[in-house]
Short mmCIF file of N, CA and C and ligand atoms in Angstrom, two decimals:
data_model
loop_
_atom_site.label_atom_id
_atom_site.label_comp_id
_atom_site.label_asym_id
_atom_site.label_seq_id
_atom_site.Cartn_x
_atom_site.Cartn_y
_atom_site.Cartn_z
N MET A 1 -126.92 -165.91 154.01
CA MET A 1 -127.67 -167.05 153.46
C MET A 1 -129.04 -166.58 152.94
N ARG A 2 -129.41 -167.10 151.81
CA ARG A 2 -130.67 -166.68 151.16
C ARG A 2 -131.87 -167.14 151.98
N LYS A 3 -132.74 -166.20 152.33
CA LYS A 3 -133.92 -166.53 153.15
C LYS A 3 -135.20 -166.32 152.34
N ASN A 4 -136.19 -167.07 152.76
CA ASN A 4 -137.52 -166.98 152.16
C ASN A 4 -138.38 -166.10 153.07
N ILE A 5 -138.65 -164.88 152.63
CA ILE A 5 -139.33 -163.90 153.50
C ILE A 5 -140.78 -163.71 153.04
N LEU A 6 -141.69 -163.84 153.98
CA LEU A 6 -143.11 -163.59 153.69
C LEU A 6 -143.52 -162.29 154.38
N ILE A 7 -144.02 -161.35 153.59
CA ILE A 7 -144.52 -160.09 154.19
C ILE A 7 -146.03 -160.15 154.23
N VAL A 8 -146.59 -159.96 155.42
CA VAL A 8 -148.04 -159.95 155.59
C VAL A 8 -148.46 -158.51 155.79
N MET A 9 -149.26 -158.01 154.85
CA MET A 9 -149.60 -156.59 154.84
C MET A 9 -150.96 -156.35 155.48
N GLY A 10 -150.96 -155.57 156.56
CA GLY A 10 -152.20 -155.33 157.29
C GLY A 10 -152.74 -153.94 157.12
N GLY A 11 -152.16 -153.17 156.21
CA GLY A 11 -152.67 -151.82 155.96
C GLY A 11 -153.94 -151.87 155.12
N GLY A 12 -154.72 -150.82 155.19
CA GLY A 12 -155.97 -150.81 154.44
C GLY A 12 -155.85 -150.13 153.08
N ARG A 13 -154.88 -149.21 152.96
CA ARG A 13 -154.78 -148.43 151.72
C ARG A 13 -153.71 -149.02 150.81
N PRO A 14 -154.10 -149.33 149.57
CA PRO A 14 -153.15 -150.02 148.69
C PRO A 14 -151.88 -149.22 148.41
N ARG A 15 -151.97 -147.88 148.48
CA ARG A 15 -150.76 -147.07 148.26
C ARG A 15 -150.43 -146.23 149.49
N GLY A 16 -150.84 -146.72 150.65
CA GLY A 16 -150.61 -145.98 151.90
C GLY A 16 -149.17 -146.11 152.39
N ASN A 17 -148.93 -145.60 153.59
CA ASN A 17 -147.58 -145.62 154.16
C ASN A 17 -147.08 -147.05 154.37
N THR A 18 -147.97 -147.91 154.83
CA THR A 18 -147.56 -149.31 155.08
C THR A 18 -147.10 -149.96 153.77
N ALA A 19 -147.87 -149.74 152.71
CA ALA A 19 -147.53 -150.33 151.41
C ALA A 19 -146.19 -149.79 150.90
N GLN A 20 -145.97 -148.50 151.14
CA GLN A 20 -144.70 -147.92 150.68
C GLN A 20 -143.51 -148.47 151.46
N LEU A 21 -143.71 -148.67 152.77
CA LEU A 21 -142.63 -149.25 153.57
C LEU A 21 -142.37 -150.70 153.16
N VAL A 22 -143.44 -151.41 152.85
CA VAL A 22 -143.29 -152.80 152.40
C VAL A 22 -142.48 -152.83 151.10
N ASP A 23 -142.79 -151.92 150.17
CA ASP A 23 -142.06 -151.88 148.90
C ASP A 23 -140.57 -151.64 149.14
N ALA A 24 -140.27 -150.67 150.03
CA ALA A 24 -138.87 -150.34 150.31
C ALA A 24 -138.16 -151.53 150.96
N PHE A 25 -138.85 -152.16 151.92
CA PHE A 25 -138.24 -153.32 152.60
C PHE A 25 -137.99 -154.44 151.59
N ALA A 26 -138.98 -154.69 150.73
CA ALA A 26 -138.87 -155.80 149.76
C ALA A 26 -137.72 -155.54 148.79
N ARG A 27 -137.59 -154.29 148.34
CA ARG A 27 -136.49 -153.96 147.42
C ARG A 27 -135.15 -154.22 148.09
N GLY A 28 -135.02 -153.79 149.35
CA GLY A 28 -133.76 -153.98 150.08
C GLY A 28 -133.46 -155.45 150.30
N ALA A 29 -134.48 -156.21 150.69
CA ALA A 29 -134.27 -157.64 150.97
C ALA A 29 -133.91 -158.38 149.69
N GLU A 30 -134.58 -158.02 148.59
CA GLU A 30 -134.25 -158.68 147.31
C GLU A 30 -132.84 -158.31 146.85
N ALA A 31 -132.49 -157.04 147.06
CA ALA A 31 -131.13 -156.61 146.67
C ALA A 31 -130.08 -157.35 147.49
N ALA A 32 -130.46 -157.76 148.71
CA ALA A 32 -129.52 -158.51 149.56
C ALA A 32 -129.55 -160.00 149.23
N GLY A 33 -130.34 -160.38 148.24
CA GLY A 33 -130.33 -161.77 147.77
C GLY A 33 -131.43 -162.66 148.32
N HIS A 34 -132.37 -162.08 149.06
CA HIS A 34 -133.43 -162.90 149.64
C HIS A 34 -134.64 -163.00 148.70
N MET A 35 -135.44 -164.02 148.94
CA MET A 35 -136.68 -164.18 148.17
C MET A 35 -137.80 -163.56 148.99
N VAL A 36 -138.62 -162.73 148.36
CA VAL A 36 -139.65 -162.01 149.10
C VAL A 36 -141.01 -162.20 148.44
N GLU A 37 -142.01 -162.49 149.26
CA GLU A 37 -143.38 -162.53 148.76
C GLU A 37 -144.26 -161.72 149.71
N SER A 38 -145.16 -160.91 149.14
CA SER A 38 -146.08 -160.11 149.96
C SER A 38 -147.50 -160.62 149.80
N VAL A 39 -148.21 -160.63 150.91
CA VAL A 39 -149.61 -161.04 150.88
C VAL A 39 -150.43 -159.93 151.54
N SER A 40 -151.44 -159.44 150.86
CA SER A 40 -152.30 -158.40 151.42
C SER A 40 -153.50 -159.04 152.12
N LEU A 41 -153.74 -158.61 153.35
CA LEU A 41 -154.90 -159.15 154.08
C LEU A 41 -156.20 -158.42 153.70
N VAL A 42 -156.09 -157.43 152.82
CA VAL A 42 -157.31 -156.84 152.26
C VAL A 42 -157.79 -157.74 151.11
N LYS A 43 -156.82 -158.18 150.29
CA LYS A 43 -157.18 -159.07 149.17
C LYS A 43 -157.44 -160.49 149.66
N ASN A 44 -156.83 -160.88 150.77
CA ASN A 44 -157.00 -162.23 151.33
C ASN A 44 -157.59 -162.09 152.73
N GLU A 45 -158.89 -162.12 152.83
CA GLU A 45 -159.52 -161.89 154.13
C GLU A 45 -159.27 -163.06 155.09
N VAL A 46 -158.77 -162.74 156.28
CA VAL A 46 -158.53 -163.76 157.30
C VAL A 46 -159.25 -163.32 158.58
N LYS A 47 -160.16 -164.17 159.03
CA LYS A 47 -160.92 -163.84 160.25
C LYS A 47 -160.15 -164.31 161.48
N GLY A 48 -160.53 -163.78 162.64
CA GLY A 48 -159.87 -164.18 163.89
C GLY A 48 -160.26 -165.58 164.31
N CYS A 49 -159.49 -166.12 165.29
CA CYS A 49 -159.78 -167.45 165.84
C CYS A 49 -161.05 -167.39 166.69
N LEU A 50 -161.88 -168.45 166.60
CA LEU A 50 -163.09 -168.52 167.42
C LEU A 50 -162.83 -169.23 168.74
N GLY A 51 -161.66 -169.85 168.87
CA GLY A 51 -161.35 -170.58 170.11
C GLY A 51 -162.19 -171.83 170.29
N CYS A 52 -162.69 -172.38 169.19
CA CYS A 52 -163.57 -173.56 169.30
C CYS A 52 -162.78 -174.82 169.62
N ASN A 53 -161.46 -174.78 169.37
CA ASN A 53 -160.56 -175.92 169.63
C ASN A 53 -160.77 -177.12 168.72
N ALA A 54 -161.53 -176.96 167.64
CA ALA A 54 -161.67 -178.07 166.68
C ALA A 54 -160.30 -178.53 166.21
N CYS A 55 -159.39 -177.58 166.00
CA CYS A 55 -158.05 -177.93 165.52
C CYS A 55 -157.27 -178.74 166.53
N ARG A 56 -157.62 -178.61 167.81
CA ARG A 56 -156.93 -179.37 168.85
C ARG A 56 -157.35 -180.84 168.84
N TYR A 57 -158.43 -181.12 168.11
CA TYR A 57 -158.92 -182.50 168.00
C TYR A 57 -158.72 -183.02 166.58
N GLY A 58 -157.71 -182.45 165.88
CA GLY A 58 -157.32 -182.95 164.57
C GLY A 58 -158.23 -182.54 163.43
N LYS A 59 -159.16 -181.62 163.70
CA LYS A 59 -160.06 -181.18 162.63
C LYS A 59 -159.52 -179.90 161.99
N PRO A 60 -159.88 -179.67 160.72
CA PRO A 60 -159.43 -178.40 160.12
C PRO A 60 -160.14 -177.21 160.76
N CYS A 61 -159.56 -176.06 160.60
CA CYS A 61 -160.16 -174.84 161.16
C CYS A 61 -161.56 -174.64 160.58
N VAL A 62 -162.48 -174.25 161.46
CA VAL A 62 -163.88 -174.08 161.01
C VAL A 62 -164.07 -172.79 160.20
N GLN A 63 -163.13 -171.86 160.32
CA GLN A 63 -163.25 -170.61 159.57
C GLN A 63 -163.04 -170.89 158.08
N ARG A 64 -163.91 -170.31 157.28
CA ARG A 64 -163.79 -170.47 155.83
C ARG A 64 -163.33 -169.14 155.24
N ASP A 65 -162.06 -169.04 155.04
CA ASP A 65 -161.51 -167.79 154.50
C ASP A 65 -160.17 -168.09 153.85
N ALA A 66 -159.35 -167.05 153.67
CA ALA A 66 -158.11 -167.23 152.89
C ALA A 66 -156.99 -167.91 153.67
N PHE A 67 -157.16 -168.10 155.00
CA PHE A 67 -156.02 -168.58 155.78
C PHE A 67 -155.50 -169.94 155.31
N ASN A 68 -156.41 -170.87 155.04
CA ASN A 68 -155.96 -172.21 154.63
C ASN A 68 -155.00 -172.16 153.44
N SER A 69 -155.34 -171.29 152.47
CA SER A 69 -154.48 -171.23 151.28
C SER A 69 -153.15 -170.54 151.58
N LEU A 70 -153.07 -169.82 152.71
CA LEU A 70 -151.82 -169.14 153.07
C LEU A 70 -150.91 -170.01 153.93
N ILE A 71 -151.44 -171.10 154.48
CA ILE A 71 -150.65 -171.95 155.39
C ILE A 71 -149.33 -172.42 154.75
N PRO A 72 -149.34 -172.91 153.49
CA PRO A 72 -148.04 -173.34 152.91
C PRO A 72 -147.01 -172.22 152.87
N LYS A 73 -147.47 -170.99 152.61
CA LYS A 73 -146.53 -169.85 152.57
C LYS A 73 -145.97 -169.59 153.98
N VAL A 74 -146.84 -169.67 154.98
CA VAL A 74 -146.40 -169.45 156.37
C VAL A 74 -145.37 -170.50 156.76
N LYS A 75 -145.67 -171.76 156.43
CA LYS A 75 -144.80 -172.85 156.87
C LYS A 75 -143.46 -172.85 156.14
N SER A 76 -143.45 -172.38 154.89
CA SER A 76 -142.19 -172.43 154.15
C SER A 76 -141.35 -171.17 154.36
N ALA A 77 -141.90 -170.17 155.07
CA ALA A 77 -141.14 -168.93 155.28
C ALA A 77 -140.07 -169.12 156.36
N ASP A 78 -138.89 -168.54 156.11
CA ASP A 78 -137.85 -168.50 157.16
C ASP A 78 -138.14 -167.34 158.10
N CYS A 79 -138.83 -166.35 157.57
CA CYS A 79 -139.05 -165.12 158.33
C CYS A 79 -140.39 -164.53 157.87
N ILE A 80 -141.22 -164.13 158.83
CA ILE A 80 -142.49 -163.48 158.48
C ILE A 80 -142.42 -162.04 158.97
N VAL A 81 -142.70 -161.12 158.08
CA VAL A 81 -142.69 -159.70 158.42
C VAL A 81 -144.13 -159.22 158.49
N PHE A 82 -144.52 -158.71 159.66
CA PHE A 82 -145.88 -158.17 159.81
C PHE A 82 -145.80 -156.68 159.56
N ALA A 83 -146.48 -156.23 158.52
CA ALA A 83 -146.47 -154.81 158.17
C ALA A 83 -147.82 -154.23 158.53
N SER A 84 -147.82 -153.35 159.52
CA SER A 84 -149.11 -152.83 159.99
C SER A 84 -149.04 -151.33 160.22
N PRO A 85 -150.14 -150.63 159.93
CA PRO A 85 -150.25 -149.26 160.42
C PRO A 85 -150.48 -149.32 161.93
N LEU A 86 -150.28 -148.20 162.58
CA LEU A 86 -150.61 -148.12 164.01
C LEU A 86 -152.09 -147.78 164.11
N TYR A 87 -152.87 -148.68 164.61
CA TYR A 87 -154.31 -148.46 164.80
C TYR A 87 -154.60 -148.55 166.29
N PHE A 88 -155.00 -147.45 166.86
CA PHE A 88 -155.28 -147.40 168.30
C PHE A 88 -154.14 -148.01 169.10
N TRP A 89 -152.96 -147.57 168.75
CA TRP A 89 -151.70 -147.88 169.46
C TRP A 89 -151.32 -149.34 169.40
N THR A 90 -151.82 -150.04 168.41
CA THR A 90 -151.37 -151.43 168.23
C THR A 90 -151.47 -151.79 166.75
N VAL A 91 -151.26 -153.09 166.45
CA VAL A 91 -151.36 -153.51 165.05
C VAL A 91 -152.82 -153.49 164.61
N SER A 92 -153.04 -153.49 163.30
CA SER A 92 -154.40 -153.48 162.77
C SER A 92 -155.11 -154.80 163.10
N ALA A 93 -156.42 -154.75 163.11
CA ALA A 93 -157.22 -155.95 163.40
C ALA A 93 -156.91 -157.07 162.41
N ARG A 94 -156.60 -156.69 161.16
CA ARG A 94 -156.27 -157.72 160.15
C ARG A 94 -155.04 -158.52 160.56
N ILE A 95 -154.00 -157.82 161.05
CA ILE A 95 -152.78 -158.52 161.46
C ILE A 95 -153.05 -159.37 162.71
N LYS A 96 -153.81 -158.81 163.64
CA LYS A 96 -154.10 -159.55 164.88
C LYS A 96 -154.86 -160.83 164.56
N ALA A 97 -155.86 -160.72 163.66
CA ALA A 97 -156.64 -161.90 163.28
C ALA A 97 -155.74 -162.96 162.64
N PHE A 98 -154.83 -162.50 161.78
CA PHE A 98 -153.92 -163.43 161.11
C PHE A 98 -153.06 -164.17 162.13
N ILE A 99 -152.52 -163.45 163.10
CA ILE A 99 -151.67 -164.08 164.13
C ILE A 99 -152.48 -165.09 164.95
N GLU A 100 -153.72 -164.72 165.29
CA GLU A 100 -154.55 -165.66 166.07
C GLU A 100 -154.69 -167.01 165.39
N ARG A 101 -154.72 -166.99 164.07
CA ARG A 101 -154.96 -168.25 163.34
C ARG A 101 -153.74 -169.17 163.35
N PHE A 102 -152.60 -168.70 163.86
CA PHE A 102 -151.46 -169.60 164.01
C PHE A 102 -151.81 -170.72 165.00
N TYR A 103 -152.81 -170.47 165.82
CA TYR A 103 -153.26 -171.50 166.79
C TYR A 103 -153.53 -172.83 166.09
N CYS A 104 -154.13 -172.78 164.89
CA CYS A 104 -154.52 -174.02 164.22
C CYS A 104 -153.36 -174.72 163.52
N ILE A 105 -152.20 -174.06 163.44
CA ILE A 105 -151.05 -174.75 162.84
C ILE A 105 -149.92 -174.96 163.85
N ALA A 106 -150.16 -174.53 165.08
CA ALA A 106 -149.12 -174.67 166.11
C ALA A 106 -149.00 -176.14 166.52
N GLU A 107 -147.77 -176.53 166.83
CA GLU A 107 -147.55 -177.89 167.33
C GLU A 107 -147.04 -177.78 168.76
N GLU A 108 -147.39 -178.74 169.57
CA GLU A 108 -146.94 -178.70 170.96
C GLU A 108 -145.42 -178.84 170.99
N ASP A 109 -144.77 -178.01 171.79
CA ASP A 109 -143.32 -178.09 171.94
C ASP A 109 -143.03 -178.83 173.24
N PRO A 110 -142.52 -180.06 173.15
CA PRO A 110 -142.30 -180.84 174.38
C PRO A 110 -141.14 -180.29 175.21
N ASP A 111 -140.35 -179.40 174.63
CA ASP A 111 -139.18 -178.89 175.34
C ASP A 111 -139.20 -177.37 175.36
N SER A 112 -140.36 -176.83 175.69
CA SER A 112 -140.49 -175.37 175.66
C SER A 112 -139.68 -174.73 176.77
N PRO A 113 -138.89 -173.69 176.46
CA PRO A 113 -138.07 -173.06 177.50
C PRO A 113 -138.89 -172.33 178.56
N LEU A 114 -140.11 -171.96 178.23
CA LEU A 114 -140.92 -171.17 179.17
C LEU A 114 -142.15 -171.94 179.64
N GLY A 115 -142.03 -173.25 179.77
CA GLY A 115 -143.17 -174.03 180.20
C GLY A 115 -144.06 -174.31 179.02
N ARG A 116 -145.37 -174.50 179.28
CA ARG A 116 -146.29 -174.85 178.21
C ARG A 116 -146.20 -173.83 177.09
N TYR A 117 -145.93 -174.23 175.95
CA TYR A 117 -146.58 -173.63 174.77
C TYR A 117 -146.14 -174.17 173.45
N GLU A 118 -146.94 -173.83 172.48
CA GLU A 118 -146.72 -174.37 171.15
C GLU A 118 -145.63 -173.60 170.42
N ARG A 119 -145.13 -174.19 169.39
CA ARG A 119 -144.13 -173.49 168.57
C ARG A 119 -144.72 -173.22 167.20
C1 FMN B 201 -158.55 -146.71 162.63
C2 FMN B 201 -157.28 -145.91 162.75
C3 FMN B 201 -156.62 -145.85 163.97
C4 FMN B 201 -155.42 -145.15 164.09
N1 FMN B 201 -154.78 -145.11 165.29
C5 FMN B 201 -153.61 -144.43 165.42
C6 FMN B 201 -152.93 -144.39 166.66
O1 FMN B 201 -153.36 -144.94 167.65
N2 FMN B 201 -151.76 -143.69 166.74
C7 FMN B 201 -151.24 -143.05 165.67
O2 FMN B 201 -150.18 -142.41 165.79
N3 FMN B 201 -151.86 -143.11 164.44
C8 FMN B 201 -153.02 -143.78 164.30
N4 FMN B 201 -153.66 -143.83 163.09
C9 FMN B 201 -152.99 -143.25 161.91
C10 FMN B 201 -152.35 -144.34 161.04
O3 FMN B 201 -151.46 -145.14 161.80
C11 FMN B 201 -151.56 -143.69 159.89
O4 FMN B 201 -152.41 -142.86 159.14
C12 FMN B 201 -150.94 -144.74 158.99
O5 FMN B 201 -150.05 -144.13 158.09
C13 FMN B 201 -152.02 -145.50 158.22
O6 FMN B 201 -151.39 -146.50 157.43
P1 FMN B 201 -151.56 -146.55 155.84
O7 FMN B 201 -150.96 -145.25 155.32
O8 FMN B 201 -150.81 -147.75 155.41
O9 FMN B 201 -153.03 -146.64 155.55
C14 FMN B 201 -154.86 -144.48 162.96
C15 FMN B 201 -155.56 -144.54 161.73
C16 FMN B 201 -156.74 -145.22 161.62
C17 FMN B 201 -157.46 -145.28 160.30
#
C-alpha cells in the first residue's frame, strides 16, 4: 500500500553521509511506490521544548521557529524517518529538538497500553 513518508534530516553537511543515505532510502521508497518528502533541520531550524506547558492549556507553542509550518507534514505522514549522524553516541541535537516538539501536538491517549501517555 502506498505510504506517505516524511524524512527528517538531522545531519549538518548537505552532502554528508546522512544526506547520501537519505537519497538512497528515498530512491528505494519511491521505486517501491511510496511518496517521499525530505525536510532538512538545517534549513528549517527547530528549537527544543521549553517545558512551559502552554500547549497543555490550549495555547500554541511559544517557540517561534519552523516547527509550526512542519506540523501538517508530521500529521499527514504515515511514517517518519529520522535520519541522523551519530553524535556523541546518540542522535544529533537537531533531531532530539524536533522530537521534543511532538509534545505540543500530542493528544492524550485514554486507552494507553502502558499507562499514562500521549499518542
Ligand atoms: C559533534 C560530532 C560528534 C560525533 N560523535 C560520534 C560518535 O559518538 N561516534 C561515532 O562513531 N562518530 C561520531 N561522529 C562522527 C559522525 O557520526 C560521522 O562523521 C557522520 O558521518 C557525520 O554525518 P554526516 O556525514 O551526515 O555529516 C561525530 C561527529 C561530530 C561532528
